[in-house]
PDB file of C-alpha atoms in Angstrom:
ATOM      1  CA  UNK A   1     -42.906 -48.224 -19.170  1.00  0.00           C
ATOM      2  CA  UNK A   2     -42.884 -51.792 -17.937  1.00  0.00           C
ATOM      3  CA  UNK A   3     -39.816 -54.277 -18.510  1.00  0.00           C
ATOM      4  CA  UNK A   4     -40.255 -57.276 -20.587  1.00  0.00           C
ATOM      5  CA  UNK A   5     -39.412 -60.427 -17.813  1.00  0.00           C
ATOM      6  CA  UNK A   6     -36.346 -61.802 -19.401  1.00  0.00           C
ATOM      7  CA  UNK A   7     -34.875 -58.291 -18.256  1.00  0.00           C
ATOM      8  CA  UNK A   8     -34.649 -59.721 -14.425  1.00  0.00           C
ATOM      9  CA  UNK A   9     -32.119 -62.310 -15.828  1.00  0.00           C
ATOM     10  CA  UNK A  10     -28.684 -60.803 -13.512  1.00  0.00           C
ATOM     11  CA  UNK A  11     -26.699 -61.426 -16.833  1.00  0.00           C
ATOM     12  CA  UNK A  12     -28.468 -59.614 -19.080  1.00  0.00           C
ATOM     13  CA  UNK A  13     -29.275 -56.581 -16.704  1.00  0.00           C
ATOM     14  CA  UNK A  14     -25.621 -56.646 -16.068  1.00  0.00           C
ATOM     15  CA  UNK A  15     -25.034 -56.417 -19.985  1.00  0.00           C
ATOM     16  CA  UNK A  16     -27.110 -53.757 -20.858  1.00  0.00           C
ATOM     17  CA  UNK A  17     -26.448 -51.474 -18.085  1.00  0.00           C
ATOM     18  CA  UNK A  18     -22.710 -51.365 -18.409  1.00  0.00           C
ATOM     19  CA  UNK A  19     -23.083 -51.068 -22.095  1.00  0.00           C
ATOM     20  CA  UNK A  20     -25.256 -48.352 -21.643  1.00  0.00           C
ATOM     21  CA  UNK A  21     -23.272 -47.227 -18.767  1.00  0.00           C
ATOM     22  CA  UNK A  22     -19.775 -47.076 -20.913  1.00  0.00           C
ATOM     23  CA  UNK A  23     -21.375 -46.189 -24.182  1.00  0.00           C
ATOM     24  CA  UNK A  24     -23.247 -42.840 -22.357  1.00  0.00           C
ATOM     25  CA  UNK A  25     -19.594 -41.495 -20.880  1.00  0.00           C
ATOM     26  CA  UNK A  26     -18.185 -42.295 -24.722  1.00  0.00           C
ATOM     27  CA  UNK A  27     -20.793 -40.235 -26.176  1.00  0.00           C
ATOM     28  CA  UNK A  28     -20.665 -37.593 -23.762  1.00  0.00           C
ATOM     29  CA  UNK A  29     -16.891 -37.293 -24.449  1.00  0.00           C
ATOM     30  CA  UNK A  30     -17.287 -36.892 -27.980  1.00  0.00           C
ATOM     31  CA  UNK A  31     -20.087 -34.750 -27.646  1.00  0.00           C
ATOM     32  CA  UNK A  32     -17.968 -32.371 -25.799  1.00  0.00           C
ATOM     33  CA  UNK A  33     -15.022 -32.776 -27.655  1.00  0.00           C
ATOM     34  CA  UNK A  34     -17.083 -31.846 -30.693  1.00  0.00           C
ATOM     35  CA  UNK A  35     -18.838 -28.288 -29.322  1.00  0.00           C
ATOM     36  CA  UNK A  36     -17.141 -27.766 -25.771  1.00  0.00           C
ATOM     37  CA  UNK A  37     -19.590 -26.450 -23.617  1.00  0.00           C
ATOM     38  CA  UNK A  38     -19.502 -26.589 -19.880  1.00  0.00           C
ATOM     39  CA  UNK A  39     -22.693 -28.489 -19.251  1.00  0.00           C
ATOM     40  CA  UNK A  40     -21.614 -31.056 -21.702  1.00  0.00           C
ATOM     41  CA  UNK A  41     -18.548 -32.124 -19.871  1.00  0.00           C
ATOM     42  CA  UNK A  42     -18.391 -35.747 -19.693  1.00  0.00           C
ATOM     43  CA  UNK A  43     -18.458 -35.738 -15.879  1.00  0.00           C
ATOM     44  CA  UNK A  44     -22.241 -34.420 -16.131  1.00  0.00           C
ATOM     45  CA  UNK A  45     -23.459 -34.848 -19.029  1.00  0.00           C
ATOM     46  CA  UNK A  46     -23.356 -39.118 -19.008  1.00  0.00           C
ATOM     47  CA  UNK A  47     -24.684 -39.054 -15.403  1.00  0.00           C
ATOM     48  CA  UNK A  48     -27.873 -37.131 -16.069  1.00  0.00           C
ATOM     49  CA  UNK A  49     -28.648 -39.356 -19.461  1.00  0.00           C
ATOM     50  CA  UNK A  50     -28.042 -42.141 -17.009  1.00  0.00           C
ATOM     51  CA  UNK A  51     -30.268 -41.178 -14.443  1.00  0.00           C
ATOM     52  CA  UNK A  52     -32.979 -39.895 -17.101  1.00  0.00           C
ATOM     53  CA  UNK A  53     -32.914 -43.722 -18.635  1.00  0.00           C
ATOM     54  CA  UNK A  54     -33.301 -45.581 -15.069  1.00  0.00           C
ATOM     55  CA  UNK A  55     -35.817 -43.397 -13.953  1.00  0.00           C
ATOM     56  CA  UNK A  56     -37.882 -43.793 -17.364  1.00  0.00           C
ATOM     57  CA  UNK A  57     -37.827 -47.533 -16.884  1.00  0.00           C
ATOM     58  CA  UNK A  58     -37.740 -47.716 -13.235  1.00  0.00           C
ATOM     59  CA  UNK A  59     -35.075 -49.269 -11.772  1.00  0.00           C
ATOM     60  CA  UNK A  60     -34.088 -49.385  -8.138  1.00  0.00           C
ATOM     61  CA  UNK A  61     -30.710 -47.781  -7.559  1.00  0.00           C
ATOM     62  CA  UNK A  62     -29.669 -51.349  -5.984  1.00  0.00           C
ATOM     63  CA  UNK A  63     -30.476 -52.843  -9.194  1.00  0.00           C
ATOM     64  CA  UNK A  64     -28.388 -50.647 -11.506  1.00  0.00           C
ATOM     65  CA  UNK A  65     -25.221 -50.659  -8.406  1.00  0.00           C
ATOM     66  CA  UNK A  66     -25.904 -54.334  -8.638  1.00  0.00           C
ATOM     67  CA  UNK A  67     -25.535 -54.679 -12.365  1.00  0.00           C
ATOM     68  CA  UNK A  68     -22.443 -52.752 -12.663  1.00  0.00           C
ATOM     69  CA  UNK A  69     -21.021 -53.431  -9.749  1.00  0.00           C
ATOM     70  CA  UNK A  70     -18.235 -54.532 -12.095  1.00  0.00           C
ATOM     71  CA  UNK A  71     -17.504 -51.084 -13.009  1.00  0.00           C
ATOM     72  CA  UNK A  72     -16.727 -49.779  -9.540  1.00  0.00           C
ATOM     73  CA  UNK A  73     -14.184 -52.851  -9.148  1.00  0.00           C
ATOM     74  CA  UNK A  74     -12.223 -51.391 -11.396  1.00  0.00           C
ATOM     75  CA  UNK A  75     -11.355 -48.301  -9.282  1.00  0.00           C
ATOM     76  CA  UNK A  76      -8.923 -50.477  -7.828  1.00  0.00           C
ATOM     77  CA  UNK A  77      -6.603 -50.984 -10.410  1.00  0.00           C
ATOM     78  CA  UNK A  78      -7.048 -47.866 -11.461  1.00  0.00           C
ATOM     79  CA  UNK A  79      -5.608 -46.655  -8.491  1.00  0.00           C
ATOM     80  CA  UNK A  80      -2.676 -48.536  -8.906  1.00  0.00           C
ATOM     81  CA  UNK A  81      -2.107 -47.568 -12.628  1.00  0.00           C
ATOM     82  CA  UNK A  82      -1.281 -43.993 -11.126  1.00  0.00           C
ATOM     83  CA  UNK A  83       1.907 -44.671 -10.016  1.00  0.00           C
ATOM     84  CA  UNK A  84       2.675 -44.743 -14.169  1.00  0.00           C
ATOM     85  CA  UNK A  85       2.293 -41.049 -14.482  1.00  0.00           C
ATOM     86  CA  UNK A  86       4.309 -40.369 -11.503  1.00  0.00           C
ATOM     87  CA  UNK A  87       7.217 -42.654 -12.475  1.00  0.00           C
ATOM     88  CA  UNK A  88       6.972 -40.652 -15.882  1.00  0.00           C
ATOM     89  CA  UNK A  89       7.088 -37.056 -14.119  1.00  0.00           C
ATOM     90  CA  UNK A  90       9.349 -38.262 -11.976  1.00  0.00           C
ATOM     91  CA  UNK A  91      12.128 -35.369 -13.207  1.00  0.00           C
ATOM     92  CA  UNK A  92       9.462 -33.015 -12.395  1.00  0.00           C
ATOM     93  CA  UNK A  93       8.472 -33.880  -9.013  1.00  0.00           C
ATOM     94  CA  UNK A  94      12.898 -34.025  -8.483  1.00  0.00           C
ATOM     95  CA  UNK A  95      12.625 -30.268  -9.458  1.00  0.00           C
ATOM     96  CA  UNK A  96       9.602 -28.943  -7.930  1.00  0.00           C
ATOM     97  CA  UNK A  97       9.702 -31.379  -4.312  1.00  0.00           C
ATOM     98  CA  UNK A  98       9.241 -28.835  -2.036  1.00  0.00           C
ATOM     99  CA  UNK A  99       6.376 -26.683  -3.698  1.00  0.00           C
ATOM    100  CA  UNK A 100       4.384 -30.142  -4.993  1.00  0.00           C
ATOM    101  CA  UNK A 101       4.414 -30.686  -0.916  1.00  0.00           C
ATOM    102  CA  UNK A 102       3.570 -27.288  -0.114  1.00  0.00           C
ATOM    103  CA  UNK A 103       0.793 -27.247  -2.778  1.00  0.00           C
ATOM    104  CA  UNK A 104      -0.565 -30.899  -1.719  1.00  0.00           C
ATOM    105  CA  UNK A 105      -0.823 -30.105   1.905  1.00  0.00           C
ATOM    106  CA  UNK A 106      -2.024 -26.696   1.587  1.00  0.00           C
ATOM    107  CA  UNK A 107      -4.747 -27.721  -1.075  1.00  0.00           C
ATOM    108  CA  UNK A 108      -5.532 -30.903   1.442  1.00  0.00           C
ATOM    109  CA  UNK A 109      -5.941 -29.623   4.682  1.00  0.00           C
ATOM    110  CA  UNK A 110      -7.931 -26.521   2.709  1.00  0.00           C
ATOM    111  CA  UNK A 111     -10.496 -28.707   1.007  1.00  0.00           C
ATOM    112  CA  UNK A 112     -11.075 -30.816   4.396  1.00  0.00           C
ATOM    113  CA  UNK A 113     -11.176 -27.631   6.658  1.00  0.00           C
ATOM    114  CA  UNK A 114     -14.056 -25.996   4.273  1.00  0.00           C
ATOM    115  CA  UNK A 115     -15.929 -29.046   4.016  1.00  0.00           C
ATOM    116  CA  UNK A 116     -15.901 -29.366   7.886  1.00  0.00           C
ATOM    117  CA  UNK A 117     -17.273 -25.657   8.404  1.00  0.00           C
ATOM    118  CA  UNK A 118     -19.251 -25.822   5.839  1.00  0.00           C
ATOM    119  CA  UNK A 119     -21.066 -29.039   7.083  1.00  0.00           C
ATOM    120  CA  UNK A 120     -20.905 -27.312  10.754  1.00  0.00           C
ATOM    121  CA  UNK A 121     -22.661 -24.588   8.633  1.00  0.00           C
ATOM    122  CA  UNK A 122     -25.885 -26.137   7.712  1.00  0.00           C
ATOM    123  CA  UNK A 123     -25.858 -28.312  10.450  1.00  0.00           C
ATOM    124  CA  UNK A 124     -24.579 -31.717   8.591  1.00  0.00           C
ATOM    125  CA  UNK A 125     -23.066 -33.933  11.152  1.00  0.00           C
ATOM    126  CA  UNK A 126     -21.832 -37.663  11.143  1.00  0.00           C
ATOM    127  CA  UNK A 127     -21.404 -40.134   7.995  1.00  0.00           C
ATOM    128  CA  UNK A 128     -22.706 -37.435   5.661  1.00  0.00           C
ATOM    129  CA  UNK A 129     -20.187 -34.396   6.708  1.00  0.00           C
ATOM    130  CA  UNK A 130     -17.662 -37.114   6.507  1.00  0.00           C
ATOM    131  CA  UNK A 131     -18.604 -38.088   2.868  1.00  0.00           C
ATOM    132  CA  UNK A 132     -18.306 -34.694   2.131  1.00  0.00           C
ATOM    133  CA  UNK A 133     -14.752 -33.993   3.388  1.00  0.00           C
ATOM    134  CA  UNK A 134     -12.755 -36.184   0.160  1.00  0.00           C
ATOM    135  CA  UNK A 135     -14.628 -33.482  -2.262  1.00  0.00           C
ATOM    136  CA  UNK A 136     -12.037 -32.353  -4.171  1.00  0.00           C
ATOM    137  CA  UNK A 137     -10.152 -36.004  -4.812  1.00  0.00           C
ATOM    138  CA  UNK A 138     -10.855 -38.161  -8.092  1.00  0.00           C
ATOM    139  CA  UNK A 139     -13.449 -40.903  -7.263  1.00  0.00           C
ATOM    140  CA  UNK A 140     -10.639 -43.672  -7.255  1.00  0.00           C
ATOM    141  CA  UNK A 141      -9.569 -41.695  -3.941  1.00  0.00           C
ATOM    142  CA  UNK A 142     -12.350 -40.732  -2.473  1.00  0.00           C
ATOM    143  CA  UNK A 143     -14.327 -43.158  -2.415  1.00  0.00           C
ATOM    144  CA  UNK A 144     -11.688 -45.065  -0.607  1.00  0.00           C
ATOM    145  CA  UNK A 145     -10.827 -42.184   1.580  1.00  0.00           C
ATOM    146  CA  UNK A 146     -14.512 -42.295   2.556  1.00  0.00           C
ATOM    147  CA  UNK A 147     -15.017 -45.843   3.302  1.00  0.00           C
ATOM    148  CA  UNK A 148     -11.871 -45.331   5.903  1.00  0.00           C
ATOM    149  CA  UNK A 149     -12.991 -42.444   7.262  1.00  0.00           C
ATOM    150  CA  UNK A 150     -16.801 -43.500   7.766  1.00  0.00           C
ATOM    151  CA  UNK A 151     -18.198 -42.227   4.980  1.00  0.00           C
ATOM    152  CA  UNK A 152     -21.040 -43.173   2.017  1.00  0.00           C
ATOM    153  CA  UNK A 153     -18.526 -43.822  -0.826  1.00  0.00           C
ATOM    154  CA  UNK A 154     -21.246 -43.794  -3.350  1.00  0.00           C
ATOM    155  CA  UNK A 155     -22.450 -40.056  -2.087  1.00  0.00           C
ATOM    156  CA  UNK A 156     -18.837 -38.658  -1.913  1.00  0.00           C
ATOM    157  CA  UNK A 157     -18.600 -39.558  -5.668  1.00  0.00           C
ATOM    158  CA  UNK A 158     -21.841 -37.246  -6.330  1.00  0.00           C
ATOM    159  CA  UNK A 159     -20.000 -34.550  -4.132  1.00  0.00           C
ATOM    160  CA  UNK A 160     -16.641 -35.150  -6.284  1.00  0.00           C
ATOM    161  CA  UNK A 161     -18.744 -34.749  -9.520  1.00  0.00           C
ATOM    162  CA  UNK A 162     -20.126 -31.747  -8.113  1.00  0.00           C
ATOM    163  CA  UNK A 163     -16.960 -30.085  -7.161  1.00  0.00           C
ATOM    164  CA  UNK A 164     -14.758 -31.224 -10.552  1.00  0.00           C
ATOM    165  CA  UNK A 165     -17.896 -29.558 -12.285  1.00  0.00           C
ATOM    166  CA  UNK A 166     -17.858 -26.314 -10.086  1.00  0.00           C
ATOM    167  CA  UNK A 167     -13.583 -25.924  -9.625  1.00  0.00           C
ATOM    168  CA  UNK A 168     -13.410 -26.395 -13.541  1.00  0.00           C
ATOM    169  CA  UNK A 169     -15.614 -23.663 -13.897  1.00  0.00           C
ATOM    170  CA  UNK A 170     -14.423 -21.108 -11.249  1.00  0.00           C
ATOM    171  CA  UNK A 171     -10.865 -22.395 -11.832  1.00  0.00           C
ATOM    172  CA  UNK A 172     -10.910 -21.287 -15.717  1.00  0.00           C
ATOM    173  CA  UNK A 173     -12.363 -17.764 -14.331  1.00  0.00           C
ATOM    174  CA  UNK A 174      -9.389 -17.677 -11.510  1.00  0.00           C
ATOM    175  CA  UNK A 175      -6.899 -18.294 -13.993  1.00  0.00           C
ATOM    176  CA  UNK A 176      -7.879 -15.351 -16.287  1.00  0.00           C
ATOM    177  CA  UNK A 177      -8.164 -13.018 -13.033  1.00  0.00           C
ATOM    178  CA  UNK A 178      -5.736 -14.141 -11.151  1.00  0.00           C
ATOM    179  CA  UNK A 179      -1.443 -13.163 -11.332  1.00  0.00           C
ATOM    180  CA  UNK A 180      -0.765 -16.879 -12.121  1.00  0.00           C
ATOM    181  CA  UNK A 181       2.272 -16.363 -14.233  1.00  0.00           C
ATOM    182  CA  UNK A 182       4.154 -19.955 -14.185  1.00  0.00           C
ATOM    183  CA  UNK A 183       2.566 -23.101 -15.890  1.00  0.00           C
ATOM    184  CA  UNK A 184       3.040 -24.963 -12.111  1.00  0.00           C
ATOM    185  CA  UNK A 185       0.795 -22.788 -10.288  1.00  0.00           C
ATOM    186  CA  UNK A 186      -1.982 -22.782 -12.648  1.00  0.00           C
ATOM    187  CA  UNK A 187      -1.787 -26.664 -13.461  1.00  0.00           C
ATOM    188  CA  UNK A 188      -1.666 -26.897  -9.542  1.00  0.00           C
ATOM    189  CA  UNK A 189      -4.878 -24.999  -8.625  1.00  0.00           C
ATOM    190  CA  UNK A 190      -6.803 -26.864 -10.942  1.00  0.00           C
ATOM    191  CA  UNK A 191      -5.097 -30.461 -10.529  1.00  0.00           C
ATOM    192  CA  UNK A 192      -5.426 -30.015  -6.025  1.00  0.00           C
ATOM    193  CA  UNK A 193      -9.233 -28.219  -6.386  1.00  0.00           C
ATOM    194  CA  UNK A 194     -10.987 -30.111  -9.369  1.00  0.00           C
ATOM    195  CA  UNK A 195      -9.308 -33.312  -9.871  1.00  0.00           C
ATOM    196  CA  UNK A 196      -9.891 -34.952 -13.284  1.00  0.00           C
ATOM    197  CA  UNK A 197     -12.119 -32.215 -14.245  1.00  0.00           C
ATOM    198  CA  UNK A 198      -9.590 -29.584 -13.219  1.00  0.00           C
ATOM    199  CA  UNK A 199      -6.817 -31.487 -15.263  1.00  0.00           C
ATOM    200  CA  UNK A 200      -8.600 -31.665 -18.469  1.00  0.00           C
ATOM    201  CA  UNK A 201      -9.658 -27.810 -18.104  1.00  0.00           C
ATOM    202  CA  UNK A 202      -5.716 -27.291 -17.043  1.00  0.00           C
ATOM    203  CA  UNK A 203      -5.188 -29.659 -20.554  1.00  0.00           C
ATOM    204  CA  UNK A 204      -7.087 -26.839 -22.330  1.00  0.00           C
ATOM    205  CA  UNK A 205      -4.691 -24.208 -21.320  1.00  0.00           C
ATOM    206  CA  UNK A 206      -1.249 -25.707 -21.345  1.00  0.00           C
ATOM    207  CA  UNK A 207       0.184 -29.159 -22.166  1.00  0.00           C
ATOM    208  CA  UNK A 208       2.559 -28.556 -19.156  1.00  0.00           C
ATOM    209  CA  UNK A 209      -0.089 -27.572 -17.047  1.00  0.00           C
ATOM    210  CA  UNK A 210      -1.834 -30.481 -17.552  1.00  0.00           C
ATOM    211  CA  UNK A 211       0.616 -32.396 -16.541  1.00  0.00           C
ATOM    212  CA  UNK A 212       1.436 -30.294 -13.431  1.00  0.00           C
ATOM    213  CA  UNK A 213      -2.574 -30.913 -12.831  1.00  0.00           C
ATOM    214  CA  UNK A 214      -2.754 -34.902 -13.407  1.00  0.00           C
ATOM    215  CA  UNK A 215       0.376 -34.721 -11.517  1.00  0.00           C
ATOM    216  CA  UNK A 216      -1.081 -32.757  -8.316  1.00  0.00           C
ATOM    217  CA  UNK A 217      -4.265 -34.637  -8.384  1.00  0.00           C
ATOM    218  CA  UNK A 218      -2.604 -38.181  -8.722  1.00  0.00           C
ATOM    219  CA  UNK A 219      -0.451 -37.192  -5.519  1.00  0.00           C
ATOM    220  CA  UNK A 220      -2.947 -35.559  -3.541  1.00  0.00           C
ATOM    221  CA  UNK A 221      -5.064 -38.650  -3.735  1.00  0.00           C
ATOM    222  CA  UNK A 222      -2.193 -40.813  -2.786  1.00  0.00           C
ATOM    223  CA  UNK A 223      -1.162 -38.644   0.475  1.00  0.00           C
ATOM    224  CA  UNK A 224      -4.990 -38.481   1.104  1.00  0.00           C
ATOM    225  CA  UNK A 225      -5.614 -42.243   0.845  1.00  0.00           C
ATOM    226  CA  UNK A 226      -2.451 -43.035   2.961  1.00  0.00           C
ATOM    227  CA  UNK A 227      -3.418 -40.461   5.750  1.00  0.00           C
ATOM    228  CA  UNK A 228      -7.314 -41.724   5.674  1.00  0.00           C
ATOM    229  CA  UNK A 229      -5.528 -45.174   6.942  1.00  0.00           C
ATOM    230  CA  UNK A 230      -3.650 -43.549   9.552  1.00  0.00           C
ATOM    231  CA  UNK A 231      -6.186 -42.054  11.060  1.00  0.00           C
ATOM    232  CA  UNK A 232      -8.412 -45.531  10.861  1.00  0.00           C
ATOM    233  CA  UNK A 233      -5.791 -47.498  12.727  1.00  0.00           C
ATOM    234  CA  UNK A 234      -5.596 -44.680  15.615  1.00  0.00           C
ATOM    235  CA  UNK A 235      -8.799 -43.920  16.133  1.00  0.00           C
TER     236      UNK A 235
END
């Protein structure tokens, strides 16, 4: 199907696609809200509508980044909007200190250790084994930890989406098979392996181990982000 011209205007591609863009992840929440199944999580469900309506009217990647380019701004002050939560849960993180380290540099150095080998695996070197080493961060982070370390932001948030979808779904099985007795240890495995995905599973289970989770994930990013710098400036 063939665009009608006045679509090339910037403005109104801009318009439509981040109306589109906005009103697919809104329907996609409710939508799983309403029945709750896995492959209607918001995190893949509004993606693949969104890349079933560019590719019926074909449009260019560059075209649709272009047009919402908007959208990714905002990841900015998103980032900075976490420290909210974690001046909120600040009691928490006073009680728990030492095992919110241990479980954010244990989680860390295990999620870029397995994304190394498994890169060194199927033979993925350079920019594209480093894209793939901020997996298991929410986009905010990762995308920024990917720029630093010499990354593809915009293909480490596929590989975030990818692992939020698969550590919600192997986390909910862990948890049931697993000896995970306290509300921390659950909400942490699911906020330092899935991210946002993990956290709204970890919402599912427990009101505190949701928090734990948005807690953990928040955190890890933050450690993540600040280390990704640190190792720009010395290398």
């Amino acid at each position: 199907m063939t665009l009608p011209i006045h679509w090339n205007d910037p403005l109104v591609q801009a318009c439509c696609w981040s109306v589109l863009t906005i009103g697919l992840y809104l329907a996609a929440k409710r939508i799983y809200r309403r029945w709750h199944q896995w492959w209607q999580m918001p995190l893949a469900m509004a993606p693949a509508l969104l890349i079933a309506v560019v590719l019926y009217f074909q449009v260019s990647y560059r075209d649709y980044y272009q047009a919402t380019s908007w959208l990714v701004a905002l990841l900015g002050p998103a980032t900075v909007a976490f420290a909210v939560p974690i001046y909120e849960h600040r009691a928490l993180i006073r009680r728990f200190w030492p095992l919110l380290i241990i479980g954010m540099v244990a989680g860390s150095a295990t999620a870029v250790l397995t994304g190394w080998a498994f890169s060194t695996l199927l033979g993925i070197d350079g920019s594209l084994r480093l894209s793939l080493l901020p997996r298991s961060m929410s986009t905010p982070f990762a995308m920024n930890v990917s720029k630093d370390i010499g990354g593809i932001s915009d293909l480490t948030a596929i590989f975030v989406i990818i692992t939020g979808l698969l550590g919600s779904l192997l986390g909910e099985f862990m948890m049931r098979r697993l000896p995970l007795r306290s509300a921390l240890a659950r909400g942490a495995m699911m906020g330092v392996a899935a991210h946002a995905a993990g956290t709204a599973k970890a919402h599912e289970v427990g009101a505190e181990e949701g928090t734990i989770a948005g807690l953990l994930m928040i955190l890890v990013g933050m450690v993540n982000v600040v280390a990704a710098s640190i190792f720009t400036v010395l290398r």
